[in-house]
Coordinates of C-alpha atoms (C1' of nucleotides) in Angstrom, one line a residue:
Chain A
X1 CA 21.9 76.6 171.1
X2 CA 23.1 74.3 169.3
X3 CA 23.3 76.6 165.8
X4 CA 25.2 79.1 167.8
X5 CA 27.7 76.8 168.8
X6 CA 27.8 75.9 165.0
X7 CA 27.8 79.2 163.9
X8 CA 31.0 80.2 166.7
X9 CA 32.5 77.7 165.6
X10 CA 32.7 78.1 161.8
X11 CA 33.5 81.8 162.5
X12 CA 37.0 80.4 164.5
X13 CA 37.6 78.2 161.2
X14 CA 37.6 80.8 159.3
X15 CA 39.1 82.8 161.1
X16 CA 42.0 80.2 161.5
X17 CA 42.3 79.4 158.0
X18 CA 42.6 83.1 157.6
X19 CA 45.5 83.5 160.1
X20 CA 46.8 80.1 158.2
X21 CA 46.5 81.6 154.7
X22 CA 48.1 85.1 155.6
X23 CA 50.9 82.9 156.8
X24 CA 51.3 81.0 154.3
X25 CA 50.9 83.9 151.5
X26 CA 53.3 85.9 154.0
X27 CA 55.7 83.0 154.0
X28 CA 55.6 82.1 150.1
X29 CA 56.4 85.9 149.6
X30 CA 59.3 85.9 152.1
X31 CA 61.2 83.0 149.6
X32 CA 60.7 84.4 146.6
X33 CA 61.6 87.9 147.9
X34 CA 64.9 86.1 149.5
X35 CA 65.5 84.0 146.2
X36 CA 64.8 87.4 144.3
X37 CA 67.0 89.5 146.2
X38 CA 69.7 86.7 146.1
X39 CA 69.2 86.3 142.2
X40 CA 69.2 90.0 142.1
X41 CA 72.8 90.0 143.7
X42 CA 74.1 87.6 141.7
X43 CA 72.9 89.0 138.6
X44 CA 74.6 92.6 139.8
X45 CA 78.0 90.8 140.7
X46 CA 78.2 89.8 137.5
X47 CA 77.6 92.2 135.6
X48 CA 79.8 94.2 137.6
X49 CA 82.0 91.8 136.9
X50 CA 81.2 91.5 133.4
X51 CA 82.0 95.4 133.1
X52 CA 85.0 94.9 134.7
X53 CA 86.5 92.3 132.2
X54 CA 85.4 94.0 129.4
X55 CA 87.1 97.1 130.9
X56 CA 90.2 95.4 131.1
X57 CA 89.7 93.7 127.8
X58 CA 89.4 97.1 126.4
X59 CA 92.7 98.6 128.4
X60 CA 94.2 95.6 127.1
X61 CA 93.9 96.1 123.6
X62 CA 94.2 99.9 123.6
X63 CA 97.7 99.3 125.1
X64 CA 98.5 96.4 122.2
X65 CA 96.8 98.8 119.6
X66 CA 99.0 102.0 120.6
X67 CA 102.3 99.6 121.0
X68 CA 101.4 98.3 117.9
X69 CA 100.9 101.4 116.3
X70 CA 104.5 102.9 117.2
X71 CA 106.1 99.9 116.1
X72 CA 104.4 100.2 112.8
X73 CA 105.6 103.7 113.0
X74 CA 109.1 103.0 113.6
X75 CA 108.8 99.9 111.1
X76 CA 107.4 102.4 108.7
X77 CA 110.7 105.0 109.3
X78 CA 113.1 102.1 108.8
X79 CA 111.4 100.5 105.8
X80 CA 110.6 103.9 104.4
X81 CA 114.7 104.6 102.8
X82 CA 114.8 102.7 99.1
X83 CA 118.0 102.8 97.9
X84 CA 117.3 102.7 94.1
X85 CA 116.1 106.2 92.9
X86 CA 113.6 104.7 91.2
X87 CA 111.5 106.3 94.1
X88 CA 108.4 106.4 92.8
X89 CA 107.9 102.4 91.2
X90 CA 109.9 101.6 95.0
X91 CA 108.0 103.1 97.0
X92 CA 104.9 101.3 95.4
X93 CA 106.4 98.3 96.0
X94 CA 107.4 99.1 99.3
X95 CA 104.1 99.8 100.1
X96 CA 102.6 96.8 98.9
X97 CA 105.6 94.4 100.3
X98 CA 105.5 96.1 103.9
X99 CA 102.4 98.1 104.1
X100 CA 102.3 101.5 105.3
X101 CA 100.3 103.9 107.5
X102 CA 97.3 105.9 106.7
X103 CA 97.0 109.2 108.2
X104 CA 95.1 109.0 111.4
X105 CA 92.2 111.2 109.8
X106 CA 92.4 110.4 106.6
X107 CA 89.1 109.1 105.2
X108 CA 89.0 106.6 102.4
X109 CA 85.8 106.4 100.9
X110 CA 85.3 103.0 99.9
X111 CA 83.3 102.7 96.6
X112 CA 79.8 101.9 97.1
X113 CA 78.6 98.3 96.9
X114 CA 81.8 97.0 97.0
X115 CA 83.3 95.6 99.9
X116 CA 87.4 95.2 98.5
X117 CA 89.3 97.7 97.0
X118 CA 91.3 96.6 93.8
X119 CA 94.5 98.2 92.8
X120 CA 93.6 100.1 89.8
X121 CA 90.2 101.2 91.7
X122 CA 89.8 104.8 91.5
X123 CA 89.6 105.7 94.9
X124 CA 87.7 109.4 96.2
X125 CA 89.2 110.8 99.6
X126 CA 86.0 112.2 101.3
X127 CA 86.4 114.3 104.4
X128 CA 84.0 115.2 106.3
X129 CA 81.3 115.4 104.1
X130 CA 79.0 113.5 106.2
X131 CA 77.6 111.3 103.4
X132 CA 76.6 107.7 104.1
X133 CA 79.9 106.7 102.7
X134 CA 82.6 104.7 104.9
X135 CA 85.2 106.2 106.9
X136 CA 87.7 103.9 107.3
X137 CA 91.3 104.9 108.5
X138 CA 93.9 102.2 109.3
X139 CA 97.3 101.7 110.9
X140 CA 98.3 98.7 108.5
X141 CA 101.4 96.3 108.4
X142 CA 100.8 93.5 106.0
X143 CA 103.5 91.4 107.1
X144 CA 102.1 91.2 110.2
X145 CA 98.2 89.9 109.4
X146 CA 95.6 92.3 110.8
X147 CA 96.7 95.2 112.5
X148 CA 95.1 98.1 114.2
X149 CA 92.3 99.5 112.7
X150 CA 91.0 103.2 113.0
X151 CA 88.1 103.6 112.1
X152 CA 85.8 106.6 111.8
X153 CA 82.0 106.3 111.8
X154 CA 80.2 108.4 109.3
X155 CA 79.1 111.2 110.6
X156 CA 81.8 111.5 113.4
X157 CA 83.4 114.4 113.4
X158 CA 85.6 114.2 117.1
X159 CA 89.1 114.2 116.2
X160 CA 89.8 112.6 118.9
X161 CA 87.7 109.9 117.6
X162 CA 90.4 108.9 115.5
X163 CA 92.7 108.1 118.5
X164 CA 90.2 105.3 119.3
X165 CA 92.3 102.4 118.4
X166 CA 90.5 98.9 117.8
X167 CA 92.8 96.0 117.7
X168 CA 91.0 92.9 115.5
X169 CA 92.6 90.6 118.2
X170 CA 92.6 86.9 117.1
X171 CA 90.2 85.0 118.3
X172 CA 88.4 87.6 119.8
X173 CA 85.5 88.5 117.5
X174 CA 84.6 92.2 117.7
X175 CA 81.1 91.2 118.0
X176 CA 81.4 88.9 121.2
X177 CA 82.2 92.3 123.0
X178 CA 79.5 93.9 122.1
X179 CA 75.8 93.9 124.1
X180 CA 74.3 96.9 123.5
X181 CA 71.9 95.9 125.9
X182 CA 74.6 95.6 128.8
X183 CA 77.6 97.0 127.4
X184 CA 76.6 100.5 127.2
X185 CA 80.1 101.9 127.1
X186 CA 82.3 102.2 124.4
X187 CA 80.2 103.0 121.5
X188 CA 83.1 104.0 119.3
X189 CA 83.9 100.3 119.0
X190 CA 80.8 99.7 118.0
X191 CA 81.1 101.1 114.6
X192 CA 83.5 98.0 114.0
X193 CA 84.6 95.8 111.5
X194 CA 81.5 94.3 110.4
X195 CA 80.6 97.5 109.0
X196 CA 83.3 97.2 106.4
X197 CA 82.7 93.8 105.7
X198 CA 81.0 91.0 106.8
X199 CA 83.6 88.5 107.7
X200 CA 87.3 88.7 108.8
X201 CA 88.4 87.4 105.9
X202 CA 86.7 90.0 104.0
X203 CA 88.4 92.4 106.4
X204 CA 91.8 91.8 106.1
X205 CA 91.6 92.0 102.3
X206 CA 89.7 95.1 102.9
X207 CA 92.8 96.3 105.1
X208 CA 95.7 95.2 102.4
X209 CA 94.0 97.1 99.9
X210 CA 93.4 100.2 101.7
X211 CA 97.2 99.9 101.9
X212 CA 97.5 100.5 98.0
X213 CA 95.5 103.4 98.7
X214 CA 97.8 104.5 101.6
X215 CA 100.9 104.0 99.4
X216 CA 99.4 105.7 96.4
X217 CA 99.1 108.8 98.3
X218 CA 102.3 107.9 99.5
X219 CA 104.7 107.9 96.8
X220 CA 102.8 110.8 94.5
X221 CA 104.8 113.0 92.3
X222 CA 104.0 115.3 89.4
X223 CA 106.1 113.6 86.3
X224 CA 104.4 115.3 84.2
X225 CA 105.8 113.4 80.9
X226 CA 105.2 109.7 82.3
X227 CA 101.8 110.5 83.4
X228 CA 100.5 113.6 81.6
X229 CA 96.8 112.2 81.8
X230 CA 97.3 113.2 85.7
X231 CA 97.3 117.0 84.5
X232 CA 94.2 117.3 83.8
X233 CA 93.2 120.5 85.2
X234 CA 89.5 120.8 85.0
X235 CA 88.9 117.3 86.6
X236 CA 89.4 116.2 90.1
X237 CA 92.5 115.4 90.8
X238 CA 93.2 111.7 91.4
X239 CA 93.9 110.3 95.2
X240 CA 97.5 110.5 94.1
X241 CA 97.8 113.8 94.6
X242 CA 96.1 114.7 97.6
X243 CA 98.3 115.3 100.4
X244 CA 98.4 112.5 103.3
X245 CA 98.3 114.6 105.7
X246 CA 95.2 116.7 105.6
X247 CA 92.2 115.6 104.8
X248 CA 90.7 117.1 101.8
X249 CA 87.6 116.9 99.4
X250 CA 88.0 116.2 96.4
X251 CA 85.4 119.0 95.4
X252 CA 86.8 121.0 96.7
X253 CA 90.1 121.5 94.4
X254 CA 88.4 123.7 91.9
X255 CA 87.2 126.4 94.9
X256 CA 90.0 128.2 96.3
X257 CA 88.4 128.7 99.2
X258 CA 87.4 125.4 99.5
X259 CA 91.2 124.3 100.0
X260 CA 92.1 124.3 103.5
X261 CA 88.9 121.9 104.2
X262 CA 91.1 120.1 106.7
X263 CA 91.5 123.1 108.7
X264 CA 89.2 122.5 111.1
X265 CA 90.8 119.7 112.1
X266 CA 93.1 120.3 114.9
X267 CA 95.4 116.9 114.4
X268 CA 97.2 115.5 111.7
X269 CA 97.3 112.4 110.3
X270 CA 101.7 112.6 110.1
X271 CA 101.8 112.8 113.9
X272 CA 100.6 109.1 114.1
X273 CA 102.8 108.1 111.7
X274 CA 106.4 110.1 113.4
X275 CA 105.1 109.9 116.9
X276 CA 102.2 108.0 117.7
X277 CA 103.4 109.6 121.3
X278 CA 102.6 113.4 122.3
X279 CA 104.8 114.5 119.2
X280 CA 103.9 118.0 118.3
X281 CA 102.2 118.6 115.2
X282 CA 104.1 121.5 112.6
X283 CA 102.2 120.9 109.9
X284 CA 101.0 123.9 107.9
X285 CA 99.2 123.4 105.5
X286 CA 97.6 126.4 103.7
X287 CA 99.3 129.0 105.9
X288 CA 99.3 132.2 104.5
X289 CA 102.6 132.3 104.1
X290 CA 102.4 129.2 101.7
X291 CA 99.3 130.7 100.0
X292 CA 101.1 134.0 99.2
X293 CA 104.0 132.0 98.2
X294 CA 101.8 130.3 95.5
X295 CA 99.3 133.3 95.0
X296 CA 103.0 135.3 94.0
X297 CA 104.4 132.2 91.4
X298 CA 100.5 131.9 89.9
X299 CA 100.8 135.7 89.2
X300 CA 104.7 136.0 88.1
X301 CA 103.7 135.3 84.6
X302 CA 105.6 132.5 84.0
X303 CA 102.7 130.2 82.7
X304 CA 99.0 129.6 82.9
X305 CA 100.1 126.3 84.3
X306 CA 100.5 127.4 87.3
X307 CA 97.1 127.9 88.2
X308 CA 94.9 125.9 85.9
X309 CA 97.0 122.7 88.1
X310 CA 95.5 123.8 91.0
X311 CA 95.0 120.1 91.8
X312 CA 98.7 119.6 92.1
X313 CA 98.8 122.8 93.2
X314 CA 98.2 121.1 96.4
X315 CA 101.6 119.9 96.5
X316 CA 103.1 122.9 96.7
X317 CA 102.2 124.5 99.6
X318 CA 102.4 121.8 102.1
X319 CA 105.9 123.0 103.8
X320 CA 106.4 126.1 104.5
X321 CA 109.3 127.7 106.8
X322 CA 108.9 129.3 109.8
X323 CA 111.6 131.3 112.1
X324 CA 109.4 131.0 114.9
X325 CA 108.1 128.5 117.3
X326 CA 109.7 125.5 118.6
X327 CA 108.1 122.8 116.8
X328 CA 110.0 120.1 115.5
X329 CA 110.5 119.1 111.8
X330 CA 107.5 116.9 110.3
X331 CA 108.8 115.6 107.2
X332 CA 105.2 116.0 105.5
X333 CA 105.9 115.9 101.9
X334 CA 106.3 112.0 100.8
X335 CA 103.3 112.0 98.9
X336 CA 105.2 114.6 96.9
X337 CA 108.0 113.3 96.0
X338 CA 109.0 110.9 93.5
X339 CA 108.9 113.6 90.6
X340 CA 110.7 112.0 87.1
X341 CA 113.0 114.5 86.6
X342 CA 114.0 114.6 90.0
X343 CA 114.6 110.9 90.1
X344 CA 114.1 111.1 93.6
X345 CA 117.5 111.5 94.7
X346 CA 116.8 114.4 97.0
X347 CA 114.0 112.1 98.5
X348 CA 116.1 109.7 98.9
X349 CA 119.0 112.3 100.0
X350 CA 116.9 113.1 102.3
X351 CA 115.9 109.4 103.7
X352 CA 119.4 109.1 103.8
X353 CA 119.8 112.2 106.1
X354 CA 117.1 110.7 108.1
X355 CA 119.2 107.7 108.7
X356 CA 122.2 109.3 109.9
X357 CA 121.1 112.2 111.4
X358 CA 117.8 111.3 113.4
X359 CA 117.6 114.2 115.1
X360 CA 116.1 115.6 111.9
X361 CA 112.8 114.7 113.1
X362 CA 113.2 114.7 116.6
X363 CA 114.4 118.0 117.1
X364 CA 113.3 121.2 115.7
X365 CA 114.9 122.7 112.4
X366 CA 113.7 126.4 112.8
X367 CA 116.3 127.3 115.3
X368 CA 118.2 130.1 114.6
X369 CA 122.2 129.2 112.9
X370 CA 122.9 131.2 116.6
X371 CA 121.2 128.9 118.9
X372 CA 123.3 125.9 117.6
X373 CA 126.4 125.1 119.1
X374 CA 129.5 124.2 116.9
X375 CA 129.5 120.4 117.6
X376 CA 125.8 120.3 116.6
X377 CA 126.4 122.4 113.8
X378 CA 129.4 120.0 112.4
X379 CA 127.2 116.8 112.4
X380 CA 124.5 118.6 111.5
X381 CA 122.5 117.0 108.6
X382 CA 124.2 116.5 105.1
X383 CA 122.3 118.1 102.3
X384 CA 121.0 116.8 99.3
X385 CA 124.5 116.3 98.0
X386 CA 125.3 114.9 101.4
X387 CA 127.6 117.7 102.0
X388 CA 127.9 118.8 105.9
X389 CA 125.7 121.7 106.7
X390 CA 126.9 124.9 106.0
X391 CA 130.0 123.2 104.6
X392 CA 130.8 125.3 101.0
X393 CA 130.0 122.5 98.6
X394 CA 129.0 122.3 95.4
X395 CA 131.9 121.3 93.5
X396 CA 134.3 123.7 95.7
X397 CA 132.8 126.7 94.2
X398 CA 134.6 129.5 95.8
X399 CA 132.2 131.3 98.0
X400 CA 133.0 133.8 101.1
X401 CA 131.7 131.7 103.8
X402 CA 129.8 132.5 105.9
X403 CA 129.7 135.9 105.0
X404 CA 126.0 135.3 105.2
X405 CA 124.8 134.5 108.3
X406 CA 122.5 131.4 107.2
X407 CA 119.2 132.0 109.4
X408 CA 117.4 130.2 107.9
X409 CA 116.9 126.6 108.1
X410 CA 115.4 124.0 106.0
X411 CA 112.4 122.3 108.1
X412 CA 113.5 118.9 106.7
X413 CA 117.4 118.6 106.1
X414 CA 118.6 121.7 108.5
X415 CA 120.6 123.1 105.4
X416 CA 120.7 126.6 106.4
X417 CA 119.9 129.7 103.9
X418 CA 120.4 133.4 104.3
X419 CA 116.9 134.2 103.5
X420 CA 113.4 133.0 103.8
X421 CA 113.1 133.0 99.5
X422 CA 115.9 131.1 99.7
X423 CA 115.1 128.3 101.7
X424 CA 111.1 128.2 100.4
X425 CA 113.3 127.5 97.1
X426 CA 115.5 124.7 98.4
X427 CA 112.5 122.8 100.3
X428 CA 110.9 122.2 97.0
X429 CA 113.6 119.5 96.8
X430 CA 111.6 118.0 99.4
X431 CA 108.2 119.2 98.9
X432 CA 108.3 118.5 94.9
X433 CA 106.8 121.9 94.5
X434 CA 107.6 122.9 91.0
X435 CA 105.7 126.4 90.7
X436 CA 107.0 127.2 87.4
X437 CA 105.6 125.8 84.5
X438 CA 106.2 125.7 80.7
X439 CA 103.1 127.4 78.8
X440 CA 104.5 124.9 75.6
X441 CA 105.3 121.4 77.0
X442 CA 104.4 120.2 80.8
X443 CA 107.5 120.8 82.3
X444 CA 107.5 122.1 86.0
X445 CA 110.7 123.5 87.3
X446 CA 111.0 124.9 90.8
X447 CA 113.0 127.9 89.5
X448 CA 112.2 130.8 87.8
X449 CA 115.6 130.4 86.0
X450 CA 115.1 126.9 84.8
X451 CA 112.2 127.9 83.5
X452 CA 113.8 130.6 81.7
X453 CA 116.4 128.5 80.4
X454 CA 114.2 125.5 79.4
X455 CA 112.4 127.7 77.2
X456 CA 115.4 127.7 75.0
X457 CA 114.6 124.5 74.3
X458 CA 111.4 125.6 72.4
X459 CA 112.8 128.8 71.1
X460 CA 115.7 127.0 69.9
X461 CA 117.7 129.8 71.4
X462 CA 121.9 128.7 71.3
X463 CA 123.5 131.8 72.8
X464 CA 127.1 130.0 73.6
X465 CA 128.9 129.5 70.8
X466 CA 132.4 127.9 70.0
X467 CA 135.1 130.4 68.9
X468 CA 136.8 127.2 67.4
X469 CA 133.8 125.5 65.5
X470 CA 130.3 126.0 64.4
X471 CA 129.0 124.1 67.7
X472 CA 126.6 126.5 69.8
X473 CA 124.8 125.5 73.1
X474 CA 122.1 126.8 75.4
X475 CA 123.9 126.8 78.6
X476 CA 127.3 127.9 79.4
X477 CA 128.2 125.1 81.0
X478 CA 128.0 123.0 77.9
X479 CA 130.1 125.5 76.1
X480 CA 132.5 124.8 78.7
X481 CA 132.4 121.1 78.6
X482 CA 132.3 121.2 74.7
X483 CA 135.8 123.3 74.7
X484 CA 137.5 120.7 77.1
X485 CA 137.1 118.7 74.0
X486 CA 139.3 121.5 71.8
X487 CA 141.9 121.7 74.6
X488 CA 141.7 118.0 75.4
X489 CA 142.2 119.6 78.9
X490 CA 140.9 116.4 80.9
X491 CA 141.2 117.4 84.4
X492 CA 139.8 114.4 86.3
X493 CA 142.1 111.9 86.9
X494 CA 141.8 108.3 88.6
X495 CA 143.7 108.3 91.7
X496 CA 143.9 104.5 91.2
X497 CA 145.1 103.7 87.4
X498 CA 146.4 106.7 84.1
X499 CA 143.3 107.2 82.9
X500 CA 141.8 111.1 82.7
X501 CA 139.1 112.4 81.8
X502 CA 137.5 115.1 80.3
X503 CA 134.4 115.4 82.9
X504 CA 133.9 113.9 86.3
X505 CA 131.1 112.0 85.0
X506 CA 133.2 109.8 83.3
X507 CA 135.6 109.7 86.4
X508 CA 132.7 108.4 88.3
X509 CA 132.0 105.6 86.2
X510 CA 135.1 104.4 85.2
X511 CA 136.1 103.8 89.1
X512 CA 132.6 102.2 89.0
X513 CA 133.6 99.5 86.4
X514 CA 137.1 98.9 87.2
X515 CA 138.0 100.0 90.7
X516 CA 134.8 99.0 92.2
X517 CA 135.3 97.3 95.2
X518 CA 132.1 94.9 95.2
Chain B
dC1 C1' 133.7 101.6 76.6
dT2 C1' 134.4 106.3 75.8
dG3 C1' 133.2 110.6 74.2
dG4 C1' 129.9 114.2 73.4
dG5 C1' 125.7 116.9 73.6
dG6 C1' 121.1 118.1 75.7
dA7 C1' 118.9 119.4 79.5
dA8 C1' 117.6 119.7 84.2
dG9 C1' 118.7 120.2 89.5
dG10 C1' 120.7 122.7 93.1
dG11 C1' 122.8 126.5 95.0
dG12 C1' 125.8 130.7 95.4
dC13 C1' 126.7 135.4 94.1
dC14 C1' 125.5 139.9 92.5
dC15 C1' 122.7 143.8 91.8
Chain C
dG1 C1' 115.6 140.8 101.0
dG2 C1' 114.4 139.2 96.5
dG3 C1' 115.1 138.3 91.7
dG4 C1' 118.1 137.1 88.2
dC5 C1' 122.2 135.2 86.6
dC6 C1' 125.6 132.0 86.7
dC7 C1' 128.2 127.9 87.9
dC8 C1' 128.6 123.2 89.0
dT9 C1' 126.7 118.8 88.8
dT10 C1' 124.2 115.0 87.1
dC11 C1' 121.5 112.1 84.3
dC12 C1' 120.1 110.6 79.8
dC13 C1' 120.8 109.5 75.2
dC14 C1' 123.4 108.7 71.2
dA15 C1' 127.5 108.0 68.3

DNA sequence: CTGGGGAAGGGGCCC
DNA sequence: GGGGCCCCTTCCCCA
């Protein structure tokens, strides 16, 4: 009896302690599921809120990047007009004094294993080419410490990419924004600074001398007699001559069908720098027309030059004119200016036309003469002479007005032509496309005519000759300077003293010396 | 400083 | 409409 009793009651302990044990496991597992779930919320709220700072972070400095980026742009307009003519050595220094904008896809490839850029470093423009070199495009103002960066990945091959905008914000380390572990969005920024260099310091030097580059594709020209070594027509052409616009391989110069390798690529680098808005993009590069322009000078005869520069060939075609469309004028051809004969007075002219006539770039230049009403026509842009558009200048020639109706416009100062051929000729005062070249010297002329009558120069061909002395000249209009000297016929007089002169030349510079009001 | 020649740039006219 | 010619202009260099 009395084992039973034992034996009950041992089974009611156990069964107790049971009860008691389940309870207590059951209550141990209610506070940590209630501490879990609480950590669990807190841990979601913030990283919800963590996402949502970084978000705004982000917003934040896509707003300062693009703000900063049009006022680069419009920085860049202003600063862009030297007044010296000197273009090429000023716009250098332009460049390097107030930095300048890359194109929005163009690709610098940095040399490998270094992390700076030095002036004189030969630089390779790589587009595309999906090597493991560095894609690194900037929106730069020196005077302003870092700016915005864009910056293509390697490998990348979105357009759009380009739009991403990272702004090196002070005091706000790229890195800190980055947890690949929680910050899953925005992977562009990811491919950030450090992958240029590894400190900011190293950055910002980076950036100032990806400006050289920038301004070196900027301020290219083709003087031939101060550079010739840049005529070398088998090798690659340097950076200088690549256009700023379009990307383009370097490789690719000596395949013709490798030109266009930009093509693909449905932006353009110019539209950042005029518009960083919604600005259309008229750039066309490579268009047939322009090809056909170039395939017809390469097969006029005029000079082997013409094709074996194929390189600078490059600079020709880069404007082209069309009648149709309503795109407005993207003055495109900077990087092609500069030439030493020109002296870059029509670039300048044309800087200048910029300056008082903004609607050059804001409106389109392809409308037809028709479509422009009289008081637009009168202010209408000067030309490179900074005569009034369609205003019968040079030198009063006698003309019959506007016999020809002048239909054609010139995409970058509005000068109006009355044919296509005509105005293709005139924009290579902008473009620096000099098609014609000598076969016996390096001399590029953008006329068949000049050419013609430059090769008297070799030829030693004098066909004006004096009727009152042995003197004989290669143009006419020496002849006719030269016998001004016979007649002492000086028909340019100073308005503000006696003196005359023989040519207006010397008009000019005498009221320069003496009646010069500064 | 002026004058003169060489040569190139730009553009209009004519065929 | 396009090519060639011509004219005007301008810059550079030199005497």
């Amino acid at each position: 009896m009395a084992n039973v009793n034992c034996t009950v009651f041992h089974t009611q302990i156990a069964s107790i302690m049971e009860v008691l044990a389940n309870a207590a496991v059951a209550e141990i597992c209610k506070v940590v599921d209630d501490d879990y779930a609480v950590f669990r919320l807190e841990i979601t709220q913030s990283q919800k809120e963590n996402r949502g700072l970084r978000r705004k972070l982000q917003l934040l400095e896509m707003k300062v990047a693009r703000e900063r980026a049009e006022r680069i742009v419009r920085e860049r307009a202003l600063a862009s007009r030297p007044s010296s003519v000197k273009i090429l050595d000023r716009y250098r220094e332009m460049a390097r004094g107030e930095g300048h904008l890359t194109g929005g896809h163009k690709s610098f490839v940095k040399p490998a294993g270094h992390n700076t850029w030095r002036d004189d470093q030969p630089i390779t423009v790589d587009e595309g080419s999906r090597t493991s070199t560095q894609h690194v495009i900037m929106i730069e103002s020196a005077d302003t410490g870092p700016g915005v960066k864009l910056e293509r990945s390697e490998g990348e091959e979105d357009p759009r990419q380009s739009r991403d905008i990272q702004t090196e914000m002070a005091g706000v380390p790229p890195v800190a924004m980055q947890d690949p572990t929680t910050a899953p969005v925005q992977p562009r920024t990811q491919h950030s600074i450090t992958e240029v260099s590894g400190t900011l310091n190293t950055v910002l030097k980076t950036e100032t001398n990806t400006l050289t580059v920038t301004h070196r594709l900027l301020h290219t020209g083709s003087d031939h007699r101060s550079d010739p070594e840049r005529l070398e027509p088998l090798g690659c052409p340097p950076a200088e001559y690549l256009p700023i616009f379009r990307q383009r391989t370097v490789h690719s110069f000596g395949d013709g069908d490798a030109l266009d390798t930009g093509g693909n690529d449905p932006s353009c680098s110019y539209a950042t720098e005029m518009d960083p808005g919604n600005m259309p993009l008229v750039l066309e590069t490579q268009t047939d027309l322009s090809r056909g322009d170039w395939n017809r000078h390469s097969s006029s005869g005029y000079s082997e030059g013409c094709l074996d520069k194929k390189g600078e060939g490059l600079v020709v075609d880069e404007v082209t004119v069309k009648v149709e469309g309503d795109v407005p004028p993207t003055w495109n051809a900077a990087n092609h200016l500069g030439d030493g004969h020109s002296r870059g007075r029509d670039f300048l002219d044309y800087r200048k036309s910029l300056e008082t006539n903004p609607d050059v770039i804001t409106h389109s230049p392809l409308h037809m003469l028709g479509d422009r009403d009289p008081e637009s026509t009168s202010r209408g842009p000067s030309d490179s002479h900074g005569h009034v558009l369609f205003d019968q200048a040079q030198g009063g020639r006698a003309t019959s007005g506007n016999s020809k109706e002048k239909r054609f416009l010139c995409m970058f100062c509005n000068k109006g032509f009355s044919c296509l051929q005509k105005v293709e000729i005139h924009q290579r005062v902008h473009t620096g496309e000099k098609p014609f070249s000598c076969t016996q010297c390096h001399m590029r002329f953008t006329q068949a005519g000049h050419l013609k009558r430059h090769q008297m120069v070799h030829t030693g061909e004098k066909p004006y000759s004096c009727t009152q002395c042995h003197m004989r000249f290669a143009q006419a209009g020496d002849l006719k300077r030269h016998r001004r000297g016979h007649t002492g016929e000086k028909p340019f007089s100073c308005p503000l003293c006696e003196n005359r002169f023989s040519e207006r030349t010397y008009l000019r510079i005498h009221q320069q010396k003496k009646h010069s009001t500064q």
